[in-house]
Amino acid sequence: MPQRGTAARLRDVAWLLAPLGLAILAGAAVYAVTHYQVVTVSGDSMRPTYRPGGRLLIEQVDANEIRRGDVVLIAPPERYMAAPVVRRVIGIGGDHVVGVGNRVTVNGKPLDEPYVKDADENVTARAYDVMVPDGRLFVLGDHRANANDSRYHLGEQSGSFAVTGVRGRTRENSGIPAVLLVSGGAGVALILGGIGGYAARRRARRLLPPPHQAWSSALSG
């Protein structure tokens, strides 16, 4: 009975695709929860890059992945009462950072900082000349005239923050990461394919003659 064989195959496809799709979709959800978080900007220390009330997608990264220029969410236990803040990484362990007003050099090279809001304003923080200790970060806000950052804590480890306090790094593109789009889309497609296979099986079964009619037809043939 070819039609009965088709219905059985459709049943097998449905039973395979739907659970597989659910598993992939669940895996994507777990990955998103464990590797990403969304935070709301609460102050203007990072203007104009990030404005108060804006939402940022934060990606979890290992300490050895952090680079100069990264914007990180950091929760230093020794400052800010452990409340996480968003700051830009200027220097990493071993760097020589010198700043006068808004002019900053790292290892003797001037930084080009087009993102700084108040590049031509006088900044009240005093000049600094520091070596960043290993395992720590020298961080600044983009709104230098209104940012409580490393410049104001120079007496504590050269103003640096422990790299272990980094919660994650902001994504330049705040859209849904490609890995989640692909896996989530694949999961949904498989679930829909399983549902479609189940529906096709039911249609195929409705087209089959009852068993006694099929047996009668076989005898009469």
PDB file of C-alpha atoms in Angstrom:
ATOM      1  CA  MET A   1       0.000   0.000   0.000  1.00  0.00           C
ATOM      2  CA  PRO A   2       2.027   2.988  -1.226  1.00  0.00           C
ATOM      3  CA  GLN A   3      -0.313   5.518   0.401  1.00  0.00           C
ATOM      4  CA  ARG A   4       0.015   3.862   3.807  1.00  0.00           C
ATOM      5  CA  GLY A   5       3.785   3.879   3.385  1.00  0.00           C
ATOM      6  CA  THR A   6       3.687   7.595   2.613  1.00  0.00           C
ATOM      7  CA  ALA A   7       1.636   8.307   5.740  1.00  0.00           C
ATOM      8  CA  ALA A   8       4.091   6.343   7.864  1.00  0.00           C
ATOM      9  CA  ARG A   9       7.034   8.274   6.439  1.00  0.00           C
ATOM     10  CA  LEU A  10       5.314  11.579   7.100  1.00  0.00           C
ATOM     11  CA  ARG A  11       4.665  10.481  10.672  1.00  0.00           C
ATOM     12  CA  ASP A  12       8.329   9.629  11.134  1.00  0.00           C
ATOM     13  CA  VAL A  13       9.403  12.997   9.708  1.00  0.00           C
ATOM     14  CA  ALA A  14       7.027  14.856  12.027  1.00  0.00           C
ATOM     15  CA  TRP A  15       8.255  12.973  15.096  1.00  0.00           C
ATOM     16  CA  LEU A  16      11.863  13.747  14.164  1.00  0.00           C
ATOM     17  CA  LEU A  17      11.727  17.386  13.062  1.00  0.00           C
ATOM     18  CA  ALA A  18       9.546  18.918  15.778  1.00  0.00           C
ATOM     19  CA  PRO A  19      11.564  17.675  18.805  1.00  0.00           C
ATOM     20  CA  LEU A  20      14.814  18.556  17.051  1.00  0.00           C
ATOM     21  CA  GLY A  21      13.538  22.068  16.369  1.00  0.00           C
ATOM     22  CA  LEU A  22      12.419  22.486  19.980  1.00  0.00           C
ATOM     23  CA  ALA A  23      15.840  21.357  21.217  1.00  0.00           C
ATOM     24  CA  ILE A  24      17.655  23.836  18.959  1.00  0.00           C
ATOM     25  CA  LEU A  25      15.307  26.667  19.947  1.00  0.00           C
ATOM     26  CA  ALA A  26      15.769  25.886  23.641  1.00  0.00           C
ATOM     27  CA  GLY A  27      19.538  25.796  23.182  1.00  0.00           C
ATOM     28  CA  ALA A  28      19.477  29.210  21.503  1.00  0.00           C
ATOM     29  CA  ALA A  29      17.440  30.625  24.379  1.00  0.00           C
ATOM     30  CA  VAL A  30      19.855  29.258  26.984  1.00  0.00           C
ATOM     31  CA  TYR A  31      22.824  30.622  25.024  1.00  0.00           C
ATOM     32  CA  ALA A  32      21.215  34.067  24.818  1.00  0.00           C
ATOM     33  CA  VAL A  33      20.499  34.186  28.562  1.00  0.00           C
ATOM     34  CA  THR A  34      24.004  33.067  29.545  1.00  0.00           C
ATOM     35  CA  HIS A  35      25.993  35.161  27.029  1.00  0.00           C
ATOM     36  CA  TYR A  36      24.008  38.385  26.617  1.00  0.00           C
ATOM     37  CA  GLN A  37      22.162  40.927  28.692  1.00  0.00           C
ATOM     38  CA  VAL A  38      20.361  44.179  27.974  1.00  0.00           C
ATOM     39  CA  VAL A  39      21.086  47.211  30.160  1.00  0.00           C
ATOM     40  CA  THR A  40      19.656  50.715  30.224  1.00  0.00           C
ATOM     41  CA  VAL A  41      22.012  53.707  30.261  1.00  0.00           C
ATOM     42  CA  SER A  42      21.304  55.673  33.436  1.00  0.00           C
ATOM     43  CA  GLY A  43      23.673  58.660  33.180  1.00  0.00           C
ATOM     44  CA  ASP A  44      25.270  60.901  30.567  1.00  0.00           C
ATOM     45  CA  SER A  45      28.920  59.984  31.216  1.00  0.00           C
ATOM     46  CA  MET A  46      29.068  58.206  27.834  1.00  0.00           C
ATOM     47  CA  ARG A  47      27.342  60.837  25.712  1.00  0.00           C
ATOM     48  CA  PRO A  48      27.071  61.256  22.799  1.00  0.00           C
ATOM     49  CA  THR A  49      27.922  57.604  22.115  1.00  0.00           C
ATOM     50  CA  TYR A  50      25.210  56.355  24.464  1.00  0.00           C
ATOM     51  CA  ARG A  51      22.447  58.592  25.763  1.00  0.00           C
ATOM     52  CA  PRO A  52      20.481  58.262  29.019  1.00  0.00           C
ATOM     53  CA  GLY A  53      17.606  55.829  28.648  1.00  0.00           C
ATOM     54  CA  GLY A  54      19.202  54.035  25.707  1.00  0.00           C
ATOM     55  CA  ARG A  55      19.424  50.249  25.721  1.00  0.00           C
ATOM     56  CA  LEU A  56      22.679  48.399  25.198  1.00  0.00           C
ATOM     57  CA  LEU A  57      23.245  44.777  24.282  1.00  0.00           C
ATOM     58  CA  ILE A  58      26.107  43.474  26.433  1.00  0.00           C
ATOM     59  CA  GLU A  59      28.051  40.429  25.265  1.00  0.00           C
ATOM     60  CA  GLN A  60      29.912  38.301  27.793  1.00  0.00           C
ATOM     61  CA  VAL A  61      33.643  38.128  27.037  1.00  0.00           C
ATOM     62  CA  ASP A  62      36.710  36.589  28.624  1.00  0.00           C
ATOM     63  CA  ALA A  63      39.178  38.896  30.323  1.00  0.00           C
ATOM     64  CA  ASN A  64      41.835  38.212  27.673  1.00  0.00           C
ATOM     65  CA  GLU A  65      39.456  39.359  24.918  1.00  0.00           C
ATOM     66  CA  ILE A  66      39.184  42.936  26.174  1.00  0.00           C
ATOM     67  CA  ARG A  67      40.964  45.476  23.964  1.00  0.00           C
ATOM     68  CA  ARG A  68      41.703  49.188  24.046  1.00  0.00           C
ATOM     69  CA  GLY A  69      38.720  51.128  22.754  1.00  0.00           C
ATOM     70  CA  ASP A  70      36.170  48.563  23.927  1.00  0.00           C
ATOM     71  CA  VAL A  71      33.171  49.916  25.803  1.00  0.00           C
ATOM     72  CA  VAL A  72      32.557  47.641  28.749  1.00  0.00           C
ATOM     73  CA  LEU A  73      30.020  47.164  31.496  1.00  0.00           C
ATOM     74  CA  ILE A  74      32.085  47.043  34.649  1.00  0.00           C
ATOM     75  CA  ALA A  75      31.069  46.492  38.249  1.00  0.00           C
ATOM     76  CA  PRO A  76      34.138  47.269  40.356  1.00  0.00           C
ATOM     77  CA  PRO A  77      33.565  46.031  43.907  1.00  0.00           C
ATOM     78  CA  GLU A  78      35.806  48.757  45.313  1.00  0.00           C
ATOM     79  CA  ARG A  79      33.934  51.685  43.745  1.00  0.00           C
ATOM     80  CA  TYR A  80      30.456  52.918  42.842  1.00  0.00           C
ATOM     81  CA  MET A  81      29.059  50.638  45.574  1.00  0.00           C
ATOM     82  CA  ALA A  82      29.468  47.782  43.059  1.00  0.00           C
ATOM     83  CA  ALA A  83      26.826  49.281  40.741  1.00  0.00           C
ATOM     84  CA  PRO A  84      27.802  48.488  37.132  1.00  0.00           C
ATOM     85  CA  VAL A  85      28.801  51.391  34.896  1.00  0.00           C
ATOM     86  CA  VAL A  86      29.618  51.735  31.205  1.00  0.00           C
ATOM     87  CA  ARG A  87      33.113  53.023  30.408  1.00  0.00           C
ATOM     88  CA  ARG A  88      35.587  52.983  27.532  1.00  0.00           C
ATOM     89  CA  VAL A  89      38.841  51.046  27.921  1.00  0.00           C
ATOM     90  CA  ILE A  90      41.803  53.362  27.345  1.00  0.00           C
ATOM     91  CA  GLY A  91      44.651  51.263  28.712  1.00  0.00           C
ATOM     92  CA  ILE A  92      45.170  47.611  29.600  1.00  0.00           C
ATOM     93  CA  GLY A  93      47.749  45.989  31.866  1.00  0.00           C
ATOM     94  CA  GLY A  94      51.276  47.256  31.131  1.00  0.00           C
ATOM     95  CA  ASP A  95      50.187  50.387  29.219  1.00  0.00           C
ATOM     96  CA  HIS A  96      51.619  53.832  29.931  1.00  0.00           C
ATOM     97  CA  VAL A  97      48.729  56.323  29.883  1.00  0.00           C
ATOM     98  CA  VAL A  98      49.260  60.084  29.991  1.00  0.00           C
ATOM     99  CA  GLY A  99      46.486  62.649  29.978  1.00  0.00           C
ATOM    100  CA  VAL A 100      46.350  66.437  30.030  1.00  0.00           C
ATOM    101  CA  GLY A 101      42.857  67.814  29.708  1.00  0.00           C
ATOM    102  CA  ASN A 102      41.282  65.838  26.879  1.00  0.00           C
ATOM    103  CA  ARG A 103      44.593  64.976  25.230  1.00  0.00           C
ATOM    104  CA  VAL A 104      45.456  61.335  25.926  1.00  0.00           C
ATOM    105  CA  THR A 105      48.446  59.276  24.847  1.00  0.00           C
ATOM    106  CA  VAL A 106      48.926  55.541  25.290  1.00  0.00           C
ATOM    107  CA  ASN A 107      52.479  54.205  25.111  1.00  0.00           C
ATOM    108  CA  GLY A 108      53.567  57.519  23.580  1.00  0.00           C
ATOM    109  CA  LYS A 109      50.937  57.547  20.822  1.00  0.00           C
ATOM    110  CA  PRO A 110      48.147  60.181  20.850  1.00  0.00           C
ATOM    111  CA  LEU A 111      44.638  58.762  20.822  1.00  0.00           C
ATOM    112  CA  ASP A 112      42.236  59.831  18.097  1.00  0.00           C
ATOM    113  CA  GLU A 113      38.949  60.069  19.955  1.00  0.00           C
ATOM    114  CA  PRO A 114      36.179  61.400  17.684  1.00  0.00           C
ATOM    115  CA  TYR A 115      33.610  60.013  20.126  1.00  0.00           C
ATOM    116  CA  VAL A 116      34.586  62.425  22.927  1.00  0.00           C
ATOM    117  CA  LYS A 117      31.749  64.878  23.514  1.00  0.00           C
ATOM    118  CA  ASP A 118      33.682  67.782  25.009  1.00  0.00           C
ATOM    119  CA  ALA A 119      36.968  67.618  23.137  1.00  0.00           C
ATOM    120  CA  ASP A 120      37.405  71.399  23.203  1.00  0.00           C
ATOM    121  CA  GLU A 121      36.204  72.003  26.762  1.00  0.00           C
ATOM    122  CA  ASN A 122      38.384  72.410  29.811  1.00  0.00           C
ATOM    123  CA  VAL A 123      38.262  69.268  31.936  1.00  0.00           C
ATOM    124  CA  THR A 124      38.515  69.695  35.698  1.00  0.00           C
ATOM    125  CA  ALA A 125      40.340  66.417  36.368  1.00  0.00           C
ATOM    126  CA  ARG A 126      44.049  66.895  36.995  1.00  0.00           C
ATOM    127  CA  ALA A 127      46.718  65.612  34.617  1.00  0.00           C
ATOM    128  CA  TYR A 128      47.824  62.023  35.032  1.00  0.00           C
ATOM    129  CA  ASP A 129      50.762  59.856  34.072  1.00  0.00           C
ATOM    130  CA  VAL A 130      50.239  56.227  35.039  1.00  0.00           C
ATOM    131  CA  MET A 131      51.322  52.684  34.338  1.00  0.00           C
ATOM    132  CA  VAL A 132      48.346  50.342  34.282  1.00  0.00           C
ATOM    133  CA  PRO A 133      48.963  47.323  36.572  1.00  0.00           C
ATOM    134  CA  ASP A 134      48.596  43.841  35.129  1.00  0.00           C
ATOM    135  CA  GLY A 135      45.084  42.473  35.278  1.00  0.00           C
ATOM    136  CA  ARG A 136      43.554  45.937  35.430  1.00  0.00           C
ATOM    137  CA  LEU A 137      42.050  48.552  33.081  1.00  0.00           C
ATOM    138  CA  PHE A 138      42.284  52.334  32.820  1.00  0.00           C
ATOM    139  CA  VAL A 139      38.837  53.541  31.756  1.00  0.00           C
ATOM    140  CA  LEU A 140      37.285  56.879  30.824  1.00  0.00           C
ATOM    141  CA  GLY A 141      33.830  58.152  29.978  1.00  0.00           C
ATOM    142  CA  ASP A 142      33.222  59.687  26.548  1.00  0.00           C
ATOM    143  CA  HIS A 143      31.709  62.782  28.189  1.00  0.00           C
ATOM    144  CA  ARG A 144      34.960  63.732  29.884  1.00  0.00           C
ATOM    145  CA  ALA A 145      33.547  66.815  31.598  1.00  0.00           C
ATOM    146  CA  ASN A 146      30.942  64.707  33.399  1.00  0.00           C
ATOM    147  CA  ALA A 147      32.347  61.225  33.984  1.00  0.00           C
ATOM    148  CA  ASN A 148      33.501  59.665  37.240  1.00  0.00           C
ATOM    149  CA  ASP A 149      36.243  57.457  35.850  1.00  0.00           C
ATOM    150  CA  SER A 150      39.871  56.437  36.374  1.00  0.00           C
ATOM    151  CA  ARG A 151      41.058  60.059  36.519  1.00  0.00           C
ATOM    152  CA  TYR A 152      39.356  60.546  39.871  1.00  0.00           C
ATOM    153  CA  HIS A 153      40.838  57.471  41.569  1.00  0.00           C
ATOM    154  CA  LEU A 154      44.523  57.832  40.754  1.00  0.00           C
ATOM    155  CA  GLY A 155      45.554  57.052  44.313  1.00  0.00           C
ATOM    156  CA  GLU A 156      44.120  53.526  44.028  1.00  0.00           C
ATOM    157  CA  GLN A 157      46.070  51.277  41.674  1.00  0.00           C
ATOM    158  CA  SER A 158      46.728  54.242  39.338  1.00  0.00           C
ATOM    159  CA  GLY A 159      42.988  54.720  38.937  1.00  0.00           C
ATOM    160  CA  SER A 160      42.622  51.331  37.284  1.00  0.00           C
ATOM    161  CA  PHE A 161      39.758  48.866  37.603  1.00  0.00           C
ATOM    162  CA  ALA A 162      40.103  45.119  38.059  1.00  0.00           C
ATOM    163  CA  VAL A 163      39.467  43.281  34.805  1.00  0.00           C
ATOM    164  CA  THR A 164      37.531  40.679  36.802  1.00  0.00           C
ATOM    165  CA  GLY A 165      34.841  43.304  37.345  1.00  0.00           C
ATOM    166  CA  VAL A 166      33.947  43.398  33.655  1.00  0.00           C
ATOM    167  CA  ARG A 167      30.455  42.020  33.065  1.00  0.00           C
ATOM    168  CA  GLY A 168      30.675  42.231  29.305  1.00  0.00           C
ATOM    169  CA  ARG A 169      31.346  44.354  26.228  1.00  0.00           C
ATOM    170  CA  THR A 170      28.840  46.412  24.274  1.00  0.00           C
ATOM    171  CA  ARG A 171      28.148  45.250  20.745  1.00  0.00           C
ATOM    172  CA  GLU A 172      28.739  47.799  18.009  1.00  0.00           C
ATOM    173  CA  ASN A 173      25.651  46.448  16.303  1.00  0.00           C
ATOM    174  CA  SER A 174      22.899  46.176  18.899  1.00  0.00           C
ATOM    175  CA  GLY A 175      20.854  43.842  16.709  1.00  0.00           C
ATOM    176  CA  ILE A 176      20.272  40.175  17.437  1.00  0.00           C
ATOM    177  CA  PRO A 177      23.579  38.248  17.114  1.00  0.00           C
ATOM    178  CA  ALA A 178      23.904  36.150  13.959  1.00  0.00           C
ATOM    179  CA  VAL A 179      24.398  32.916  15.907  1.00  0.00           C
ATOM    180  CA  LEU A 180      21.035  33.414  17.607  1.00  0.00           C
ATOM    181  CA  LEU A 181      19.292  34.374  14.377  1.00  0.00           C
ATOM    182  CA  VAL A 182      20.596  31.303  12.579  1.00  0.00           C
ATOM    183  CA  SER A 183      19.949  28.800  15.363  1.00  0.00           C
ATOM    184  CA  GLY A 184      16.607  30.309  16.310  1.00  0.00           C
ATOM    185  CA  GLY A 185      15.494  30.388  12.671  1.00  0.00           C
ATOM    186  CA  ALA A 186      16.598  26.796  12.154  1.00  0.00           C
ATOM    187  CA  GLY A 187      14.682  25.710  15.258  1.00  0.00           C
ATOM    188  CA  VAL A 188      11.495  27.444  14.131  1.00  0.00           C
ATOM    189  CA  ALA A 189      11.849  26.028  10.601  1.00  0.00           C
ATOM    190  CA  LEU A 190      12.221  22.478  11.930  1.00  0.00           C
ATOM    191  CA  ILE A 191       9.231  22.857  14.232  1.00  0.00           C
ATOM    192  CA  LEU A 192       7.119  24.169  11.366  1.00  0.00           C
ATOM    193  CA  GLY A 193       8.402  21.351   9.173  1.00  0.00           C
ATOM    194  CA  GLY A 194       7.376  18.819  11.814  1.00  0.00           C
ATOM    195  CA  ILE A 195       3.924  20.371  12.119  1.00  0.00           C
ATOM    196  CA  GLY A 196       3.595  20.380   8.338  1.00  0.00           C
ATOM    197  CA  GLY A 197       4.603  16.720   8.206  1.00  0.00           C
ATOM    198  CA  TYR A 198       2.021  15.827  10.852  1.00  0.00           C
ATOM    199  CA  ALA A 199      -0.706  17.727   8.977  1.00  0.00           C
ATOM    200  CA  ALA A 200       0.242  16.037   5.679  1.00  0.00           C
ATOM    201  CA  ARG A 201       0.108  12.650   7.395  1.00  0.00           C
ATOM    202  CA  ARG A 202      -3.414  13.317   8.616  1.00  0.00           C
ATOM    203  CA  ARG A 203      -4.494  14.346   5.122  1.00  0.00           C
ATOM    204  CA  ALA A 204      -2.902  11.235   3.665  1.00  0.00           C
ATOM    205  CA  ARG A 205      -4.683   9.019   6.180  1.00  0.00           C
ATOM    206  CA  ARG A 206      -8.033  10.595   5.332  1.00  0.00           C
ATOM    207  CA  LEU A 207      -7.506   9.672   1.676  1.00  0.00           C
ATOM    208  CA  LEU A 208      -6.859   5.995   2.478  1.00  0.00           C
ATOM    209  CA  PRO A 209      -9.770   3.548   2.159  1.00  0.00           C
ATOM    210  CA  PRO A 210     -10.855   1.783   5.357  1.00  0.00           C
ATOM    211  CA  PRO A 211      -8.876  -1.420   6.041  1.00  0.00           C
ATOM    212  CA  HIS A 212     -11.785  -3.790   5.182  1.00  0.00           C
ATOM    213  CA  GLN A 213     -12.304  -2.036   1.826  1.00  0.00           C
ATOM    214  CA  ALA A 214      -8.608  -2.274   1.025  1.00  0.00           C
ATOM    215  CA  TRP A 215      -8.704  -6.021   1.872  1.00  0.00           C
ATOM    216  CA  SER A 216     -11.787  -6.527  -0.266  1.00  0.00           C
ATOM    217  CA  SER A 217     -10.157  -4.733  -3.181  1.00  0.00           C
ATOM    218  CA  ALA A 218      -7.094  -6.915  -2.876  1.00  0.00           C
ATOM    219  CA  LEU A 219      -9.245 -10.111  -2.955  1.00  0.00           C
ATOM    220  CA  SER A 220     -11.290  -8.942  -5.899  1.00  0.00           C
ATOM    221  CA  GLY A 221      -8.124  -8.110  -7.812  1.00  0.00           C
TER     222      GLY A 221
END
